């Protein structure tokens, strides 16, 4: 077992479902942080806080276990994880901006979500302070060396895209460094969820990232159900999976189209867009909303699939199943398209492992991680499906993983719809107090939600979108590529801005 | 491979769902009216610059569908452009975050007159579910005057098309 795993497992626990939370003393946390550089150390999945503590979710591959640990914040500080685990950096900056806890020894202490624009500072701390000083321009990493030029892009980009800032340092056409600055979409979502019942707060989970509204709603609902000891009926679990897979296919379709579109190949986005629209219309028929927003709630789903809904979805799937192999052959048949995608924007398996990247970003770089399989959750535990993995880590691999996942999801959808269990679709959420972790495999990858209920209301919550661990890899992927290939790389990642801006 | 498919498409007619499947008569009337109105004010076309001022990206997904072959926005003379310098309409989604306020204002200022502002989605209307947050200024009208509001969470592409037609009509009078 890893050193970090041993330190955490020997610490006393507090109740948290389904995995107990280990309470580490400051010294133990520091030792755990220091051991994260060792070979075989656990993966960091999430780092978050509340007003008094900092929490971490790790995956220990050795012992095939997930570990939850926390430590009390002492005098506004806690030992940083980022010196040994760079993927903790953005989390530490976020924690500092929202709660005011400083990661002592952290690699990067610059503001992240905090742009100097809110009327208060440390908005989620016990005592937010009124802002006194005006906003200052953000500080970017310095560029050393001659002949480099900088290309600042955003927050407003050239298309229908979320806002974010990309700062390229380039030598001629070649990108020497990309620095990403986000936070423009910060809506104070976590603060709005506090003090609300899970049923009411579900509307915020559904709007953390609109393209993942179903999967985030599932992860949130499962966290609330774990914390309150509620078990949802099998039919509700199956309907959630139907919606999750529809969402996955719809997003993969638009991504595959958009990537080809960024290589100026108009035929594929046209066809993929057509199929996406057919799926969205079927979703609207079956569940009353094109994106299936607010249908998944703690305790189950708000309404059963309408009569005829199953047929509507199957009718939309059939032409896609027919045409998909041919569209993949079209992608394969154009050397001018493959020339843009093959070998572009490579993420090595080692780096993907260090950042514990999930979804197509991880799977295109050798990581066979899928929460539907491990740790699993209903109804996927009774279903067989393929989890495609490639080693190349380039734009092309991320496209091909999506192709394969569309196929796998279409099979899953057929099975799910034909074998829908009978019965109710919701149960009342048991009121009470408790702590829980929920997860779901969204189209981008592993989604983790944590919350603590106090008397039926949310006392603290955190929602971790897969993009937290994928955005930094985009910075690495574009290194040594040409500036003009950035849109292609970016599309192949399609990270969520809103999902990490909270 | 692709040529065979293109030939098949030509044989079967365009994949663009004729607006007919939704409501043929209404869509054709809309196209006619839109063309007439756009001609009077802007010479057959209306260029739209979109800014996400805090959206969850749900509205963006549906705006993207307008560019798909299913809705084919350009057949109405409407198109999304990359630069505010080229735009007649600023289309804004999301509750207005304090962090995006300046970027939104700068985009608006960069647009030439005459120009219109369309707020899209329930959040852009008044902040939506995010109303009251420390990070949110409110709806888009907290920063700029709104000419047209298209509600919905998110509004479907057909609603978006309808809304943009309304703007043209109102300004053609």
XYZ file of C-alpha atoms in Angstrom, chain A residues 98 113-120 123-124 155-163 183-189 191-192 203-204 206-212 251 254 265 267 269-271 273-274 276-277 280-281 289-291 293-294 323 326-327 329-330 333-334 444 496-499 502, chain B residues 1-6 9 14-17 21-22 49-71 80-84 94-95 97-104 106-107 122-123 129-136 153-158:
138
model
C -13.741 31.128 -2.034
C -11.875 32.644 -9.629
C -11.280 35.944 -7.876
C -10.921 38.669 -10.522
C -11.332 41.558 -8.120
C -14.917 42.191 -9.256
C -17.177 40.732 -6.585
C -18.547 43.138 -3.969
C -17.066 40.839 -1.297
C -17.398 34.922 -0.252
C -17.817 31.446 1.240
C -12.300 36.021 -22.548
C -14.549 36.751 -25.554
C -13.618 34.305 -28.316
C -14.514 34.278 -31.969
C -17.399 31.819 -31.895
C -20.287 30.626 -29.796
C -17.974 29.544 -26.995
C -17.772 30.039 -23.262
C -15.433 32.776 -22.033
C -13.169 32.221 -13.660
C -15.229 34.516 -15.891
C -18.285 32.327 -15.434
C -18.130 32.153 -11.649
C -21.740 32.305 -10.500
C -21.354 31.560 -6.794
C -23.169 28.273 -7.323
C -22.873 29.358 -1.972
C -26.352 29.391 -3.491
C -31.476 22.904 -10.017
C -27.969 24.273 -9.482
C -28.276 20.711 -13.281
C -26.804 24.069 -14.330
C -23.183 23.612 -13.366
C -22.443 22.718 -16.986
C -25.442 22.635 -19.306
C -23.992 20.038 -21.673
C -23.624 17.649 -18.716
C -22.361 15.532 -27.039
C -21.435 17.470 -31.840
C -14.306 19.659 -43.311
C -19.565 17.329 -44.365
C -20.482 18.437 -38.803
C -23.487 18.580 -41.132
C -24.286 14.891 -40.699
C -25.432 17.792 -36.297
C -28.429 16.278 -38.022
C -27.784 15.248 -32.731
C -30.922 17.212 -33.479
C -32.607 16.017 -28.848
C -36.078 15.939 -30.355
C -36.891 18.657 -22.354
C -34.358 18.575 -25.180
C -31.383 18.514 -22.798
C -32.663 19.303 -17.596
C -34.190 19.035 -14.098
C -24.917 5.824 -40.903
C -20.057 5.116 -43.014
C -19.307 8.459 -41.336
C -15.143 5.605 -43.015
C -15.475 9.145 -44.364
C -10.833 8.350 -45.981
C -9.569 11.916 -46.024
C -16.391 14.142 -20.382
C -16.254 22.843 -19.614
C -15.654 26.443 -18.569
C -18.778 26.801 -16.473
C -18.172 23.407 -14.859
C -18.503 27.128 -10.246
C -16.689 7.507 -50.131
C -17.976 10.948 -49.337
C -18.870 11.593 -52.973
C -21.119 8.584 -53.037
C -22.873 9.941 -49.983
C -23.148 13.398 -51.490
C -28.018 13.184 -50.642
C -31.466 18.288 -48.745
C -31.115 16.919 -45.219
C -32.242 20.257 -43.862
C -35.512 19.427 -42.207
C -41.843 19.516 -40.429
C -42.289 22.063 -37.655
C -22.086 38.433 -32.301
C -22.718 36.112 -29.345
C -21.298 36.661 -25.857
C -21.654 34.238 -22.991
C -21.866 36.490 -19.935
C -22.174 33.693 -17.394
C -24.187 30.909 -18.993
C -24.058 27.237 -17.978
C -23.484 26.624 -21.732
C -27.004 25.188 -22.211
C -28.058 28.201 -24.310
C -24.871 27.872 -26.379
C -25.761 24.285 -27.253
C -29.067 25.384 -28.753
C -27.534 28.400 -30.475
C -25.101 26.007 -32.145
C -28.058 24.070 -33.518
C -29.137 27.177 -35.447
C -26.019 26.709 -37.559
C -26.800 23.035 -38.187
C -28.248 21.903 -41.478
C -31.520 21.307 -39.673
C -32.187 24.988 -38.972
C -23.015 34.537 -36.471
C -19.841 36.552 -36.922
C -16.504 36.381 -35.143
C -15.888 40.066 -34.527
C -18.096 42.645 -32.831
C -26.288 33.793 -19.055
C -26.774 35.694 -15.855
C -21.421 37.679 -13.768
C -19.428 40.491 -12.204
C -16.369 38.880 -13.773
C -17.788 39.175 -17.326
C -19.259 42.646 -17.055
C -16.312 44.563 -18.456
C -15.743 42.117 -21.326
C -19.417 42.420 -22.267
C -16.164 46.312 -24.304
C -17.743 44.012 -26.885
C -34.063 32.878 -18.390
C -30.716 33.729 -16.769
C -31.732 30.618 -10.664
C -28.518 32.494 -9.940
C -30.340 35.660 -8.905
C -29.076 37.016 -5.597
C -25.596 35.506 -5.807
C -22.621 37.627 -4.751
C -21.073 36.832 -8.134
C -24.014 37.931 -10.276
C -33.971 27.348 -20.145
C -32.621 27.004 -22.700
C -34.879 28.286 -25.513
C -35.215 25.708 -28.306
C -33.730 26.606 -31.705
C -37.213 27.196 -33.140
